GROMACS .gro file of C-alpha atoms in nm:
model
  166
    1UNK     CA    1   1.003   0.839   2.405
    2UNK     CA    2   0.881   1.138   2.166
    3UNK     CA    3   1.265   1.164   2.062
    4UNK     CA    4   1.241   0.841   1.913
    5UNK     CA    5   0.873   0.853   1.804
    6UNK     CA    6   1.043   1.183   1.607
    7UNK     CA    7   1.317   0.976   1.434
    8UNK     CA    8   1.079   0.709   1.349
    9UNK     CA    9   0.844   0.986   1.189
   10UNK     CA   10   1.162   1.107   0.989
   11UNK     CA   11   1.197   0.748   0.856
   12UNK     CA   12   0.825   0.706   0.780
   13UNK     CA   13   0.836   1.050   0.588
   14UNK     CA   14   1.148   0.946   0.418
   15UNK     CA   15   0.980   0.653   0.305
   16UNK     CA   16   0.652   0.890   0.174
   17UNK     CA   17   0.905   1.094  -0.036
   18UNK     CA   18   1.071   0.773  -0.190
   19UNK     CA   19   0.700   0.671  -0.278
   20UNK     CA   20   0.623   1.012  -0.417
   21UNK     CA   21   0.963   0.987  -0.597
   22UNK     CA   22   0.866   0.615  -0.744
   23UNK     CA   23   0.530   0.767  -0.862
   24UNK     CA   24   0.324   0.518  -0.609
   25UNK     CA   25   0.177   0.802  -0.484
   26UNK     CA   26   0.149   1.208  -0.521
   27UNK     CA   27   0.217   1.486  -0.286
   28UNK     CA   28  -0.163   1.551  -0.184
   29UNK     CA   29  -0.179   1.150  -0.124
   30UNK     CA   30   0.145   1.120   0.149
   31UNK     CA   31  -0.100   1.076   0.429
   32UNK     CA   32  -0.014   0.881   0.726
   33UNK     CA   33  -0.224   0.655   1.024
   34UNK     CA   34  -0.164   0.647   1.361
   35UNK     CA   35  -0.353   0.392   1.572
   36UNK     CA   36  -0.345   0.507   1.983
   37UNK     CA   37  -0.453   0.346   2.295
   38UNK     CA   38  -0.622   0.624   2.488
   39UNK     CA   39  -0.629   0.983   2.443
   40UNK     CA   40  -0.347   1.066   2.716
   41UNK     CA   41  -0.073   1.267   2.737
   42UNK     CA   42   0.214   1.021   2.641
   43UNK     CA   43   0.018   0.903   2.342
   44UNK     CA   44  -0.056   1.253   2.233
   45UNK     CA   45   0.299   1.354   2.281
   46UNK     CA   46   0.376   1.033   2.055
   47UNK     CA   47   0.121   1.054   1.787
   48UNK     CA   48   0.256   1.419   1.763
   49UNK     CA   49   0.646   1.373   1.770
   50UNK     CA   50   0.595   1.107   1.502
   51UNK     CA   51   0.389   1.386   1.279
   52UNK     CA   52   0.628   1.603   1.338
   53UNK     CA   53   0.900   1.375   1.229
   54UNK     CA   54   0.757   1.293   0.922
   55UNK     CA   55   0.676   1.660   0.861
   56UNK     CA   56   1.025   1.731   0.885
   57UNK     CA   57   1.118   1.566   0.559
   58UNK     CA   58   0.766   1.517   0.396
   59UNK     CA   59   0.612   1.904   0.424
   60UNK     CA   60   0.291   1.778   0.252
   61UNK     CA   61   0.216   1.431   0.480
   62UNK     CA   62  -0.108   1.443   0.653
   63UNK     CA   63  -0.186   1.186   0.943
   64UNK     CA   64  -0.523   1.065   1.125
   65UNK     CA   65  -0.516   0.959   1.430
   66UNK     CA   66  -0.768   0.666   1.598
   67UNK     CA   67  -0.828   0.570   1.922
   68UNK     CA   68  -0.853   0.208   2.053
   69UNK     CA   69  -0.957   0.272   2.413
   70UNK     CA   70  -0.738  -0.059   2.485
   71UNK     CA   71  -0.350  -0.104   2.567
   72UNK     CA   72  -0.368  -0.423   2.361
   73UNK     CA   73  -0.694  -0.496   2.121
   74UNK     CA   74  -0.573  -0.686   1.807
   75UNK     CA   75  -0.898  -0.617   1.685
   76UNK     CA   76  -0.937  -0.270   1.702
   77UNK     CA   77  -0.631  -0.195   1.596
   78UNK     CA   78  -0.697  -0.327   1.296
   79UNK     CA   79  -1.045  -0.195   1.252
   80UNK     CA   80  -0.867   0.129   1.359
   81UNK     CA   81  -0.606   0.097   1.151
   82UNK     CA   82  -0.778   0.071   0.842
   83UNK     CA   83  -0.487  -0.075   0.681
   84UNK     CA   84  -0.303   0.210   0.749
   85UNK     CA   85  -0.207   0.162   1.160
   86UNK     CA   86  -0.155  -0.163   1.292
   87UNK     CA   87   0.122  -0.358   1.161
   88UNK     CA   88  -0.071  -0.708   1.038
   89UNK     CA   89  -0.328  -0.453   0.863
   90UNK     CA   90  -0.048  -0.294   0.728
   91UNK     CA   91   0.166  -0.607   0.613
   92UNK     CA   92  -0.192  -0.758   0.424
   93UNK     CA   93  -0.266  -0.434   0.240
   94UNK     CA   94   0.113  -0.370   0.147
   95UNK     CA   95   0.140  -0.013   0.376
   96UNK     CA   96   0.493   0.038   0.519
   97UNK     CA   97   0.467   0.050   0.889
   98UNK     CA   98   0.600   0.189   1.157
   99UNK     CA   99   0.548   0.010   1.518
  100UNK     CA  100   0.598   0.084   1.865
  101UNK     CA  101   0.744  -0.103   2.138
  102UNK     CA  102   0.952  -0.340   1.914
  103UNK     CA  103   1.026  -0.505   1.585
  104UNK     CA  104   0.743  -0.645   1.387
  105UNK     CA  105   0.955  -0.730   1.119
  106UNK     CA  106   0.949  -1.134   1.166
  107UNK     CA  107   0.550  -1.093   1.110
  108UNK     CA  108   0.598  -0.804   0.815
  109UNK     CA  109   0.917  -0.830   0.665
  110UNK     CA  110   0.775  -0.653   0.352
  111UNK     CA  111   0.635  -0.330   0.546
  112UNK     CA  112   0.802  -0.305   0.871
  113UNK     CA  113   1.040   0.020   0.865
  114UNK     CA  114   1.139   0.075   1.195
  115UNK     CA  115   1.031   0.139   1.588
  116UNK     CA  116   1.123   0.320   1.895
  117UNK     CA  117   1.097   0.178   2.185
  118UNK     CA  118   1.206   0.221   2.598
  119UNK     CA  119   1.482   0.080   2.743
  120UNK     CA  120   1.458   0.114   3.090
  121UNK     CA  121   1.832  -0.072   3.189
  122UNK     CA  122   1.978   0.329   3.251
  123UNK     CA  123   1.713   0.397   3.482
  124UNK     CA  124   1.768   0.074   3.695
  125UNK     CA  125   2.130   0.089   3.669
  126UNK     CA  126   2.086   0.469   3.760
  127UNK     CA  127   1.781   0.371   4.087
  128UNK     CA  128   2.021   0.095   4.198
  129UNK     CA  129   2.337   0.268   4.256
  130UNK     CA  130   2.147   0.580   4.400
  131UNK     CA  131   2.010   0.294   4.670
  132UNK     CA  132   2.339   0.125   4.697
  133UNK     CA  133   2.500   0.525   4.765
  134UNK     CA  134   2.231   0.596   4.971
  135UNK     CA  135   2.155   0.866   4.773
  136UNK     CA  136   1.795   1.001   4.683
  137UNK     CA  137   1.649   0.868   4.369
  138UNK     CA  138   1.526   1.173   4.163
  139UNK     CA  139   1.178   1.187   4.102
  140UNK     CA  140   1.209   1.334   3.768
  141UNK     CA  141   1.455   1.177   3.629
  142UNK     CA  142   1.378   1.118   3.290
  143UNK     CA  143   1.561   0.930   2.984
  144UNK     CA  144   1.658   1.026   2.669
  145UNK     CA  145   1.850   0.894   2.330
  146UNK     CA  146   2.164   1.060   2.488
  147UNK     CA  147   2.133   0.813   2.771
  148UNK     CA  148   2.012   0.520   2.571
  149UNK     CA  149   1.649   0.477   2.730
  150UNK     CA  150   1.505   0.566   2.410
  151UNK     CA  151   1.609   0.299   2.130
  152UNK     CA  152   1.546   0.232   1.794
  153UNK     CA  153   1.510  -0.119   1.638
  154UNK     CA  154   1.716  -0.220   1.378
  155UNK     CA  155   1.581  -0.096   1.045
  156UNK     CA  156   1.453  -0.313   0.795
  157UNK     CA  157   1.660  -0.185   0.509
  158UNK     CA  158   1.446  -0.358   0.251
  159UNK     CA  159   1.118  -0.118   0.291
  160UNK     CA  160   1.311   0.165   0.434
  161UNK     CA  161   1.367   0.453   0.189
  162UNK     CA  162   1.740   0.496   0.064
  163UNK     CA  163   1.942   0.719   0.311
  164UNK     CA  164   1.751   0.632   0.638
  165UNK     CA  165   1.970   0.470   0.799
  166UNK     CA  166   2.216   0.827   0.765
   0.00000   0.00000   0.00000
């Protein structure tokens, strides 16, 4: 998932610079939030791909990170968020957002940018002919955006910056 966690970071930056470029904001303010679950490898590895995404195109973006300590706390994310994370906190303060696990855009069409998500159809497809072959089913076998268990969501082309979609 950090491939597409990356992308999404690349979009979220790309949306910074169009800010910067608009005069919304300045260089020192292109500062990002990212609202976790626990502090855990996969959620380290995502907070960090996403960073690094942004980075990419946005060398002076800065990002804090909060913990929830909950796979699902509508609450906390928002308190965690501090309009800046979780996508409701970010549609009522105006902060374009980028979730995780799916679109958000029906409930913030005028924030959402864009999310990554897992698709886990090539792994079935991939466990269920191994058992059908009687073949072993490898342990390790792990997805990627060249075998399309890492997805993005459609973008929402009306908060994304110019050019994200290239």
């Amino acid at each position: 998932i950090y491939e597409g966690r990356y992308l999404a970071g690349v979009a979220a930056g790309m949306k910074l610079n169009d800010m910067i470029a608009n005069g919304y904001i300045t260089e020192d303010q292109a500062k990002m939030g990212y609202v976790g679950a626990f502090t855990y490898a996969e959620v380290i590895s995502g907070y960090t791909s996403f960073y690094l995404g942004a980075k990419s195109v946005c060398p002076s973006v800065t990002m804090d990170v909060t913990f929830t300590g909950s796979w699902y706390d509508e609450t906390a994310e928002k308190e965690g968020a501090d309009s800046m994370g979780a996508p409701t906190a970010c549609e009522t303060a105006g902060v374009p957002n980028v979730s995780y696990n799916g679109s958000t855009q029906a409930a913030c069409p005028n924030t959402f940018i864009v999310s990554s998500r897992i698709d886990w159809a090539p792994y079935y497809e991939y466990a269920i002919t191994a058992a059908m072959n009687g073949e072993a089913i490898d342990a390790d076998w792990t997805g990627t955006l060249a075998t399309g268990s890492v997805v993005l969501t459609d973008l929402n082309e009306n908060v994304a910056a110019e050019g994200t979609a290239e």
